[in-house]
GROMACS .gro file of C-alpha atoms in nm:
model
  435
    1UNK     CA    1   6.489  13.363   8.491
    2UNK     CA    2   6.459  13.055   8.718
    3UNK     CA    3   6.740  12.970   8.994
    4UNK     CA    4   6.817  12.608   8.790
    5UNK     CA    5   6.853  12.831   8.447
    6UNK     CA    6   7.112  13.080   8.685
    7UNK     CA    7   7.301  12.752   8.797
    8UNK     CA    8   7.315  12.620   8.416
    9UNK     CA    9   7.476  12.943   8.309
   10UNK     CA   10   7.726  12.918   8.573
   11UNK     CA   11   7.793  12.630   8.546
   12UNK     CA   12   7.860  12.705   8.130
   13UNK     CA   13   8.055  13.001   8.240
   14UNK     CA   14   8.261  12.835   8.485
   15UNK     CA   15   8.373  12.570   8.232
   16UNK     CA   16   8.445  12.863   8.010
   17UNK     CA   17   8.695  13.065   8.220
   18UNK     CA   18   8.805  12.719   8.356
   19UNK     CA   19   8.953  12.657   7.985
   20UNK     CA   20   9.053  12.991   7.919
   21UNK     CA   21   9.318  12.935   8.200
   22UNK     CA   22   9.173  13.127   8.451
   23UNK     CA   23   9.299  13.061   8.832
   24UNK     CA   24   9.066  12.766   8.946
   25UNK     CA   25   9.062  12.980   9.302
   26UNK     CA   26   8.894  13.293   9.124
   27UNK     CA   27   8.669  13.145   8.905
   28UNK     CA   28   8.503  12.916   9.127
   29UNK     CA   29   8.440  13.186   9.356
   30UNK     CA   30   8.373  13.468   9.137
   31UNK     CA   31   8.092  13.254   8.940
   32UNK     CA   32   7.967  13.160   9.274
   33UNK     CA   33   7.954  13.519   9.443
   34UNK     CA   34   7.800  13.620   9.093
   35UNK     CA   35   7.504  13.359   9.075
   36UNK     CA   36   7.412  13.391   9.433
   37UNK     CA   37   7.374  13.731   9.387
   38UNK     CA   38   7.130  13.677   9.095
   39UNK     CA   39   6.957  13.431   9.286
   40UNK     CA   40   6.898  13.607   9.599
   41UNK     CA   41   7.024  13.931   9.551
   42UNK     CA   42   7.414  14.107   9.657
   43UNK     CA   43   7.291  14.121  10.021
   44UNK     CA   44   7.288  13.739  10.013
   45UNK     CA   45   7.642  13.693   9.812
   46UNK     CA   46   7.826  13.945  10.074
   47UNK     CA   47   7.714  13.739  10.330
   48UNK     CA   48   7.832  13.437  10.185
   49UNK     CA   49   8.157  13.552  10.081
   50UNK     CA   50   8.219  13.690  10.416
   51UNK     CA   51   8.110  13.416  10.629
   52UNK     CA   52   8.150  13.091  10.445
   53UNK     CA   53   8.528  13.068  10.345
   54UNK     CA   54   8.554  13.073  10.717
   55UNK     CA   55   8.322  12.801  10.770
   56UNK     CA   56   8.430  12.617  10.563
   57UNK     CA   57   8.860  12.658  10.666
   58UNK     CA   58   8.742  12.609  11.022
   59UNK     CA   59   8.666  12.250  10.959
   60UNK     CA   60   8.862  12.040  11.146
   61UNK     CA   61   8.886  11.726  10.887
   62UNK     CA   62   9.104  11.959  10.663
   63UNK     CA   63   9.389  11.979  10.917
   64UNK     CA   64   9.467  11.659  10.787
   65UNK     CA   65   9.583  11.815  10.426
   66UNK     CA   66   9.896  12.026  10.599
   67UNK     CA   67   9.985  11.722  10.815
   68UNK     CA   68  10.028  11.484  10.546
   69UNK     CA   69  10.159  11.764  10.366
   70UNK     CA   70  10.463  11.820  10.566
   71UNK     CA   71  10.475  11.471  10.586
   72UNK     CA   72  10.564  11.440  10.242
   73UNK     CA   73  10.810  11.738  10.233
   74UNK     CA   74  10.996  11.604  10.524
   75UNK     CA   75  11.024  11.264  10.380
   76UNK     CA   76  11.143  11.402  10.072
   77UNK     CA   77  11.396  11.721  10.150
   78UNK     CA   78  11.555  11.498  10.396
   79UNK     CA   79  11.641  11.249  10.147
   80UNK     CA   80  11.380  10.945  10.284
   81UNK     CA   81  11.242  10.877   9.936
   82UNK     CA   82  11.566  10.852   9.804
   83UNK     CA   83  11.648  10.529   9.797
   84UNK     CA   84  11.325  10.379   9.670
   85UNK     CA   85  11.393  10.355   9.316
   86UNK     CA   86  11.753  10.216   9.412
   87UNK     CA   87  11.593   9.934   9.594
   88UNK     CA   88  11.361   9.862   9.381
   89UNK     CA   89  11.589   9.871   9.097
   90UNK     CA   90  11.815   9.589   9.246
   91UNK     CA   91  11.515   9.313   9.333
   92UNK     CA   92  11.332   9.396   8.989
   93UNK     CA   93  11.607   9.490   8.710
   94UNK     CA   94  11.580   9.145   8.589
   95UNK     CA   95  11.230   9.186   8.490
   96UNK     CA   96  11.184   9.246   8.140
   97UNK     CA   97  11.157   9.645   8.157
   98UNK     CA   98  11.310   9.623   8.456
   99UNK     CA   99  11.373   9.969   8.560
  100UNK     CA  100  11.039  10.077   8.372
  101UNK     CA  101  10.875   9.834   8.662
  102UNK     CA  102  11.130   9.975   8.947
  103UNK     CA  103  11.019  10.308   8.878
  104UNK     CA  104  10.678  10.209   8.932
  105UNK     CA  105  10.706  10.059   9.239
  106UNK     CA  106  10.909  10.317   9.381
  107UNK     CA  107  10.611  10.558   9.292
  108UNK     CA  108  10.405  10.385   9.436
  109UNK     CA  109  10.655  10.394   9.761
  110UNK     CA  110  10.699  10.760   9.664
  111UNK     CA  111  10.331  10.829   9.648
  112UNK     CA  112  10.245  10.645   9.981
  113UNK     CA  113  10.472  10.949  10.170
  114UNK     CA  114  10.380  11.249   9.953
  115UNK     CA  115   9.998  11.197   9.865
  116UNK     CA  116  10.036  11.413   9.548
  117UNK     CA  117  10.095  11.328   9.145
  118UNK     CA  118  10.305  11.588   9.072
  119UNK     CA  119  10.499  11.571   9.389
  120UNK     CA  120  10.568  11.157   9.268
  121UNK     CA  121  10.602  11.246   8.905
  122UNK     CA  122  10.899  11.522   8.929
  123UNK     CA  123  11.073  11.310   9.185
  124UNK     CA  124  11.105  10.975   9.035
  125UNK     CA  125  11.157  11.148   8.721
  126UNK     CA  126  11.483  11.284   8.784
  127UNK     CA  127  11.619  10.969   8.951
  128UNK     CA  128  11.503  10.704   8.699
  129UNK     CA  129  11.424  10.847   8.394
  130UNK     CA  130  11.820  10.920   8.306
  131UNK     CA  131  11.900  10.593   8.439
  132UNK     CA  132  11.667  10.424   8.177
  133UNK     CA  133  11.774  10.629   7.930
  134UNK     CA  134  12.166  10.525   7.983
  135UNK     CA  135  12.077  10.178   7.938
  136UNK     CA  136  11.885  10.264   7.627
  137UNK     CA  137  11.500  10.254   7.643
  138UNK     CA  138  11.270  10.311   7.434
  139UNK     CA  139  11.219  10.726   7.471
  140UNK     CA  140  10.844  10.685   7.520
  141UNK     CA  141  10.840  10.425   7.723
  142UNK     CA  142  11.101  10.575   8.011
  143UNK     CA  143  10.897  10.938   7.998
  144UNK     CA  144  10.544  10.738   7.960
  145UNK     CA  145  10.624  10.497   8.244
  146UNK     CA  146  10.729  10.745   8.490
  147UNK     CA  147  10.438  10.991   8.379
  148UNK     CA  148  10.171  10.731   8.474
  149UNK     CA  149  10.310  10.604   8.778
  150UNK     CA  150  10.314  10.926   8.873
  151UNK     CA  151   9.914  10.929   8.916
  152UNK     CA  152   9.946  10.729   9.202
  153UNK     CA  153   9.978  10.971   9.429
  154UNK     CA  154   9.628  11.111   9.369
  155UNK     CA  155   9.500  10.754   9.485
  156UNK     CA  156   9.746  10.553   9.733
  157UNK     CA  157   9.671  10.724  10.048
  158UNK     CA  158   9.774  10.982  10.198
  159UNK     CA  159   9.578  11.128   9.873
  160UNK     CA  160   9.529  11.500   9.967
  161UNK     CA  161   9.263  11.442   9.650
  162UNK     CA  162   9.060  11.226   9.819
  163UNK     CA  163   9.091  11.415  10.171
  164UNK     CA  164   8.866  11.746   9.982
  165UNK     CA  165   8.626  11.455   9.832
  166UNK     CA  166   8.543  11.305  10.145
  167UNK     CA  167   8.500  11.596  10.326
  168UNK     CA  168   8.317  11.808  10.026
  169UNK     CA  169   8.088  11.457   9.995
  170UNK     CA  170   8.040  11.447  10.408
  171UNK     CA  171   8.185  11.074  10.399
  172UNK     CA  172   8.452  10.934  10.624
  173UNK     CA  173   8.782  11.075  10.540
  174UNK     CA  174   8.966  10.770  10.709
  175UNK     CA  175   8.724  10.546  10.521
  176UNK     CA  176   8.795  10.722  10.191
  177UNK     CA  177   9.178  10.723  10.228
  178UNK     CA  178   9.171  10.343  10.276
  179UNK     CA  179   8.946  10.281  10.004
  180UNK     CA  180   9.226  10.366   9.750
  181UNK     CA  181   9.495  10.107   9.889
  182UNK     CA  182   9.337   9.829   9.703
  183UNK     CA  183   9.260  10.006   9.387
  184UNK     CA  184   9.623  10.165   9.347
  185UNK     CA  185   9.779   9.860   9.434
  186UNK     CA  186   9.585   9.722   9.133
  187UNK     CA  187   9.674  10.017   8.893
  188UNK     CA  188  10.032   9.967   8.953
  189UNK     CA  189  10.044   9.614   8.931
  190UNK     CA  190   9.847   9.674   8.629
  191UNK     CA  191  10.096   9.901   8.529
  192UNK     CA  192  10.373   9.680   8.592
  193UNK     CA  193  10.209   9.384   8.401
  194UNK     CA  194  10.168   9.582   8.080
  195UNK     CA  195  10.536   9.687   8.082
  196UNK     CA  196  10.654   9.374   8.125
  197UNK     CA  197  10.440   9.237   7.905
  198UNK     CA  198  10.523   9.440   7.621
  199UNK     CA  199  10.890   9.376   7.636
  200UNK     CA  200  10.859   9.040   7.662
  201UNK     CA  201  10.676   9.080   7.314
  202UNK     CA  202  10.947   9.315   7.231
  203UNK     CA  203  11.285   9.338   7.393
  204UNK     CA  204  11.346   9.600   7.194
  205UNK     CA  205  11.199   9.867   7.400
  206UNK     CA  206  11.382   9.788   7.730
  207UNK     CA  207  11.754   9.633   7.703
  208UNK     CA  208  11.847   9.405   7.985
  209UNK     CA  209  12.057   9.566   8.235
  210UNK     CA  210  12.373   9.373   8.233
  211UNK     CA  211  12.452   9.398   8.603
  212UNK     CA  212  12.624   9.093   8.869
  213UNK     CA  213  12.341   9.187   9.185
  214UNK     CA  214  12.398   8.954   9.511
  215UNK     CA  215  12.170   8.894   9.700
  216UNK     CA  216  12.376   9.069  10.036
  217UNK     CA  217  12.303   9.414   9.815
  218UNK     CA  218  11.960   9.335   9.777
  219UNK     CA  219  11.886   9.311  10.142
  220UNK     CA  220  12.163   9.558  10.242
  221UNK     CA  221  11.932   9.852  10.035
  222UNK     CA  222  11.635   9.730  10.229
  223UNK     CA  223  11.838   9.869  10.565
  224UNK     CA  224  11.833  10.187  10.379
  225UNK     CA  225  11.455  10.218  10.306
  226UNK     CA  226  11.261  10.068  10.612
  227UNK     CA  227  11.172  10.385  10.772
  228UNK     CA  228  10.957  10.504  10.456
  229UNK     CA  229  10.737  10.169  10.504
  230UNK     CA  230  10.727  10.193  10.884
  231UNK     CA  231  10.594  10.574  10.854
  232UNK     CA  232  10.327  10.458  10.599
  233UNK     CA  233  10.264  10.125  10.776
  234UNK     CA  234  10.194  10.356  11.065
  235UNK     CA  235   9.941  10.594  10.930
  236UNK     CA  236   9.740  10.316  10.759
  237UNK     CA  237   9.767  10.132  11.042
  238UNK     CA  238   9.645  10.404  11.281
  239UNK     CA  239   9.343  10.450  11.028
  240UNK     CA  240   9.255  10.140  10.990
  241UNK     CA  241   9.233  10.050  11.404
  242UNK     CA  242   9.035  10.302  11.462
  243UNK     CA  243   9.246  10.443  11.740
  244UNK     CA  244   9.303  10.723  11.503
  245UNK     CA  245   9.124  10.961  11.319
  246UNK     CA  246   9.246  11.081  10.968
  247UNK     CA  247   9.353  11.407  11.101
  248UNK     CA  248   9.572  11.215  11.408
  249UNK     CA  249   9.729  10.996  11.168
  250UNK     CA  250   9.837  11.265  10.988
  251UNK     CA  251   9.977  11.474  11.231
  252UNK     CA  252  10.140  11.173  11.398
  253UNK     CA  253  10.295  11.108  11.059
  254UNK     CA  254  10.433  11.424  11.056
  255UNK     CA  255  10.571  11.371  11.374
  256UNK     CA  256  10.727  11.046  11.254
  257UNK     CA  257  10.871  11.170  10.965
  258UNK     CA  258  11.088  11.423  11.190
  259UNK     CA  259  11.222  11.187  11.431
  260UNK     CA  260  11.331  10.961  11.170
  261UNK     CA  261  11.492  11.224  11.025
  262UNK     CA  262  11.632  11.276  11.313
  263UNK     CA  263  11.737  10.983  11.406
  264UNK     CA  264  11.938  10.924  11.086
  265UNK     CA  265  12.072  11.287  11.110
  266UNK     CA  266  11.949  11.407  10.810
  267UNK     CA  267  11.716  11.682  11.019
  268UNK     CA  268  11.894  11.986  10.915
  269UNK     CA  269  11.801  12.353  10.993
  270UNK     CA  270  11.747  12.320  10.563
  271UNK     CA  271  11.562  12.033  10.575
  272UNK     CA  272  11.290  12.189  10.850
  273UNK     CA  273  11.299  12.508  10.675
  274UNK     CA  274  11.224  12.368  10.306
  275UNK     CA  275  10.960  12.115  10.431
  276UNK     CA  276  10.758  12.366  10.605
  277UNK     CA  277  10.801  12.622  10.325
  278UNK     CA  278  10.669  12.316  10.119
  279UNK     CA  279  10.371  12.260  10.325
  280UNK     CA  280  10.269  12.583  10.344
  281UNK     CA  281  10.297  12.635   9.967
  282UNK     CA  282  10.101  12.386   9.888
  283UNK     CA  283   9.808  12.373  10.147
  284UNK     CA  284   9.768  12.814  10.084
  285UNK     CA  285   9.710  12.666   9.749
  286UNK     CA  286   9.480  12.392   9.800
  287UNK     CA  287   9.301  12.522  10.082
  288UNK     CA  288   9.229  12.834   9.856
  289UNK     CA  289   9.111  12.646   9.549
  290UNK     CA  290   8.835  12.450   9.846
  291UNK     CA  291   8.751  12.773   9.919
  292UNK     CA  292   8.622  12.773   9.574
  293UNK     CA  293   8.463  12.470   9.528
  294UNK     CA  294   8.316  12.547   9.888
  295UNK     CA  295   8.101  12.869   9.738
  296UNK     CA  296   8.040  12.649   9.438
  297UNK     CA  297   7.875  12.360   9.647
  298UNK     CA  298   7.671  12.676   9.802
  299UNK     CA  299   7.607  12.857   9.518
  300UNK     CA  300   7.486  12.490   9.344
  301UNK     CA  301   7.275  12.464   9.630
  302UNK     CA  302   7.025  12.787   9.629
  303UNK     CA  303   7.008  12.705   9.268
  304UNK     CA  304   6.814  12.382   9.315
  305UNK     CA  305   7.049  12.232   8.987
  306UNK     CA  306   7.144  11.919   9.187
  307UNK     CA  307   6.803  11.850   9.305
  308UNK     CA  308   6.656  11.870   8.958
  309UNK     CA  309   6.897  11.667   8.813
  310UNK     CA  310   6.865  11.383   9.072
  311UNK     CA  311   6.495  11.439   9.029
  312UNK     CA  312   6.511  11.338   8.660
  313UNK     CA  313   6.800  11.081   8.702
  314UNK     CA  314   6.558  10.873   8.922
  315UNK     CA  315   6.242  10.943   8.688
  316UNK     CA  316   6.405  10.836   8.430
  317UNK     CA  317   6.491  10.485   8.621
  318UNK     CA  318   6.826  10.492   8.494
  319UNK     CA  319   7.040  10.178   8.536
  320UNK     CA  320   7.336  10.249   8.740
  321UNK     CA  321   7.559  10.062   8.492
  322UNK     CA  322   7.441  10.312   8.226
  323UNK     CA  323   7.487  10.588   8.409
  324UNK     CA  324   7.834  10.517   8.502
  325UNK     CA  325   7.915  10.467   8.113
  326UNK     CA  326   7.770  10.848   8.084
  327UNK     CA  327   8.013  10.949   8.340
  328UNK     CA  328   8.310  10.808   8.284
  329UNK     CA  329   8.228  10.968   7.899
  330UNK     CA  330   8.190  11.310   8.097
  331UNK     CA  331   8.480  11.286   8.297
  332UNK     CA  332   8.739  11.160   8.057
  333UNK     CA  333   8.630  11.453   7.826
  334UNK     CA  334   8.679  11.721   8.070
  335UNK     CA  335   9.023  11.515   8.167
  336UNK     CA  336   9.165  11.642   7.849
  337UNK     CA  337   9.110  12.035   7.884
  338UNK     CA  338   9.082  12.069   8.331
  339UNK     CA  339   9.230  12.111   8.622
  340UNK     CA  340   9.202  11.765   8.799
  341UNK     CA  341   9.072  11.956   9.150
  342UNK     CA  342   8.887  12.180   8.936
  343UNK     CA  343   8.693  11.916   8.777
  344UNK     CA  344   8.649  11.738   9.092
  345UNK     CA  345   8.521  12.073   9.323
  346UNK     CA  346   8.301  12.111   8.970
  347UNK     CA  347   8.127  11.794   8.993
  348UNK     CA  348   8.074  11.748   9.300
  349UNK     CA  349   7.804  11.941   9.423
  350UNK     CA  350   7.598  11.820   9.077
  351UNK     CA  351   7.712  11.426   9.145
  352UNK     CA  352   7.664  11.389   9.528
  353UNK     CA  353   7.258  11.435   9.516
  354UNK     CA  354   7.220  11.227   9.251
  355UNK     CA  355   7.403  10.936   9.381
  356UNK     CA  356   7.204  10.921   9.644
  357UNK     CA  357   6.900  10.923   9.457
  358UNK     CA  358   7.076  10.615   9.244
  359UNK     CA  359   7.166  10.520   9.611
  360UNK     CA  360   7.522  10.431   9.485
  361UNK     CA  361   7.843  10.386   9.734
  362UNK     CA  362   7.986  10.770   9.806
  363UNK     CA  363   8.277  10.601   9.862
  364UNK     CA  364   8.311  10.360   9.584
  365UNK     CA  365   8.237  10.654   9.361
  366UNK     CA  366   8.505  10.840   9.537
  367UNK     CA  367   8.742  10.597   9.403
  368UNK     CA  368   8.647  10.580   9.040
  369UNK     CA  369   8.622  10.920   9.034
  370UNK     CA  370   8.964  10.981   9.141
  371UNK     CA  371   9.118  10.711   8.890
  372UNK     CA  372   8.910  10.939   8.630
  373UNK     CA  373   9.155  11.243   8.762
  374UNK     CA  374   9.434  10.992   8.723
  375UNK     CA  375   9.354  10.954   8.329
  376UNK     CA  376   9.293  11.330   8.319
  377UNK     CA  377   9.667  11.373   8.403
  378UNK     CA  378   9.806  11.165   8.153
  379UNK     CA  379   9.593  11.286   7.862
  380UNK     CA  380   9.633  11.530   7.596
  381UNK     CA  381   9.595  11.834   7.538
  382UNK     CA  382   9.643  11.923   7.897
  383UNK     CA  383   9.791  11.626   8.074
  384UNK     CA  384   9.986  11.804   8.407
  385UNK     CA  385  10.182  11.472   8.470
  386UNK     CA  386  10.351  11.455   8.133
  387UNK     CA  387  10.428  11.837   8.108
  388UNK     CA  388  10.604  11.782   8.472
  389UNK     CA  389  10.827  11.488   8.268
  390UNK     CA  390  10.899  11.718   7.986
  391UNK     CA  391  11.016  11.967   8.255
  392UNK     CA  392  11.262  11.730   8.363
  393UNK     CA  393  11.401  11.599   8.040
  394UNK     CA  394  11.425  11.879   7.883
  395UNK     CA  395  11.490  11.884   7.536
  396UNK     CA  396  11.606  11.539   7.535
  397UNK     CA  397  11.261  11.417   7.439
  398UNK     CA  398  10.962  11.579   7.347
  399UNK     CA  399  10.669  11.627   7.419
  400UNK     CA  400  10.484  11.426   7.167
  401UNK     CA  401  10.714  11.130   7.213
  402UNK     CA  402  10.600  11.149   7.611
  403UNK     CA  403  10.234  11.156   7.541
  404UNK     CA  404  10.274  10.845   7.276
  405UNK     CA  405  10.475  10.677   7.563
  406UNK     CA  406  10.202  10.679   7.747
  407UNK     CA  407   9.914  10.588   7.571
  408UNK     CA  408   9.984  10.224   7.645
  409UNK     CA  409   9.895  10.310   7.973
  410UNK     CA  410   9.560  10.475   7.901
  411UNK     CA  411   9.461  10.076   7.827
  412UNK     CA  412   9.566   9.953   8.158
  413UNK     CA  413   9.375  10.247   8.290
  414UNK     CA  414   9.060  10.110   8.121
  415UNK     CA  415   9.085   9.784   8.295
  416UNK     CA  416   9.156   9.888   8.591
  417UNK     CA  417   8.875  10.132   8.601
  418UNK     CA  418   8.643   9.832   8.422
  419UNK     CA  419   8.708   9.619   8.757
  420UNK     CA  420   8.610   9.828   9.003
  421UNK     CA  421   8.297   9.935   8.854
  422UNK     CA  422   8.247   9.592   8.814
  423UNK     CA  423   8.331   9.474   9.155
  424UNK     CA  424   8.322   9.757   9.416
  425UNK     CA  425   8.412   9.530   9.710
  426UNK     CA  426   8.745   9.590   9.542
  427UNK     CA  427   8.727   9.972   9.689
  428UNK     CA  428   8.510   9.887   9.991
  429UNK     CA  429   8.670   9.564  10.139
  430UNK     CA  430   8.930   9.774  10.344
  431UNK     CA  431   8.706  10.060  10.446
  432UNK     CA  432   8.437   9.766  10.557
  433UNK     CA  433   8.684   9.619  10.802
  434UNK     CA  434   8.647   9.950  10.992
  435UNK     CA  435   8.265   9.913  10.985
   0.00000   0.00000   0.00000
């Protein structure tokens, strides 16, 4: 049997323990260590099970996941983020959906300290979810709106998301991070358009908030939520200079984040405890799903698959525009039954060489595909994001009525993803400042 046939199979088997529910961790190594073995015999796969994890932990652009990390944790266990949906809440509550489009912006706050979905999703679901609900939204729409806002966090930078894609697709991880302000921006004002939109069509759904808001409250909260934007301001900023790295930034985040803590004496032996607890948690986890994806991309490799594939792609002259529709098909599809790391550590080993033959933007395609892993949280069957939600209602709305909520969304999704395939200076303008 030929190496590509060996990395075919894999890859069919990988997809198949993938959606039984197996641990992304084991079966992207064990299906690695497994072909490698059939493709140049056990000697080969003990070697690179031994030596390659540590090759790949060792890299020093992944010190940047822990950083922002802990970045996150602090911001949030010592009560940073809290504000953000009360602030928001008092300059937009007039809006039609008002607190549908204060939730989003304070995700998008939210997601701009944390760098993760699920991290933005379970927070700003227990603060404004109940507080729509007392005024009477519509069920979907308080669930659905917090549920998509929630995918933020796997673009906005810090996205740990796109940290692993620039580093598994040897691109600039500070050029990668800044290559998603612009397009999240865009989703949530996208986001925020359709909800306003629809109540205005339908009032219905959203109830004004009957509320007497001066204008000394309005800038009073603001005294209560600078810090957030100055820590953000200051890792984006560091970035974008150039007197950082990606890695500094985030580690001078960190450092922020604990002397504004600090400084507002909120820096508790709890707080410090929990955060780093948090951190840890969640990079052992990460870093050993990477692992994974690391053996994959070597595994892929000795195979030849990727070459092949790239071989044909450019035989077959295929117009990049087509092949974009193809993948977007591809990824939405696997959206609905993976993992959204798992898909991404499963694609890109296969996607990477044949961009390059197409010789298509690594960092454009960065961004769409991580506003593919966006969708993928969102939709059903197996949509993480909403099944967070339904954790934090309860049985106070269900589970169907949080997916319907939020198939409104799905459209502004569409367009959004629809501009910046059609204009990639809309990822790349930031990221070509630096150049």
């Amino acid at each position: 049997m030929s190496s590509i046939a060996i990395g075919a199979i894999g890859l069919g088997v990988l997809l198949l323990l993938l959606a039984l529910r197996v641990p992304i961790a084991l079966a992207l190594a064990g299906v690695s260590v497994a072909g490698v073995a059939a493709i140049r015999g056990p000697t080969a796969a003990f070697a690179v099970l031994t030596e390659q994890p540590y090759n790949f932990i060792a890299h020093w652009s992944l010190s940047a996941v822990p950083m922002f990390l802990l970045m996150g944790s602090v911001a949030y266990n010592s009560g940073l983020t809290q504000s953000l949906f009360a602030a928001a809440r008092l300059w937009l509550s007039r809006l039609p959906g008002g607190l549908a489009v204060a939730s989003t912006m304070a995700s998008a706050g939210f997601a701009a300290a944390s760098g993760s979905s699920v991290a933005t999703a379970a927070a700003m679901g227990r603060i404004a979810i109940p507080e729509m609900m007392r005024y009477k939204y519509e069920p979907g729409l308080a669930p659905g709106s917090v549920a998509v806002a929630g995918t933020l966090g796997s673009l906005i930078p810090p996205s740990i998301l796109m940290v692993l894609y620039a580093i598994f697709a040897e691109v600039s991880v500070g050029q990668a991070l800044l290559a998603g302000i612009l397009p999240g921006l865009l989703s949530a004002f996208m986001f925020m358009a359709l909800i306003v939109l629809r109540c205005k069509l339908k009032p219905s759904l959203a109830p004004p908030v009957e509320e007497t808001v001066t204008w000394r409250a309005r800038f009073a909260i603001l005294l209560e939520v600078w810090p957030l934007p100055l820590l953000v301001l200051a890792v984006i900023g560091g970035m974008y200079s150039g007197v950082f790295t990606a890695t500094e930034s985030a580690a001078g985040g960190a450092l922020m984040a604990f002397v504004i803590a600090a400084a507002q004496r909120r820096l508790t032996v709890k707080v410090i405890v929990n955060s780093l607890l948090d951190a840890l948690k969640g990079t052992s986890t990460i870093l050993f799903i990477a692992m994974g994806g690391f053996l994959l991309a070597r595994f892929m490799a000795f195979s030849g698959l990727p070459t092949f594939l790239s071989d044909v792609v450019e035989q077959m002259a295929v117009d990049p525009l087509l092949f974009m529709v193809g993948v977007s098909l591809i990824y939405i599809m696997l959206g609905m039954f993976l993992d959204s790391m798992g898909i991404m550590l499963l694609t890109i080993p296969i996607m990477v060489p044949i961009l390059h033959a197409l010789d298509m933007d690594l960092i454009w395609f960065g961004v769409i595909m991580i506003k593919y892993l966006e969708i993928g949280l969102i939709t059903p069957p197996v949509g993480l994001n909403c099944f967070i939600i339904k954790g934090v209602v309860g049985n106070a709305i269900s589970l169907t009525t949080i997916f319907r909520g939020v198939l409104w969304f799905l459209l502004a999704d569409l367009v959004t993803l629809s501009l910046l395939i059609l204009f990639p200076q809309i990822s790349l303008f930031i990221p070509g400042l630096m150049r």
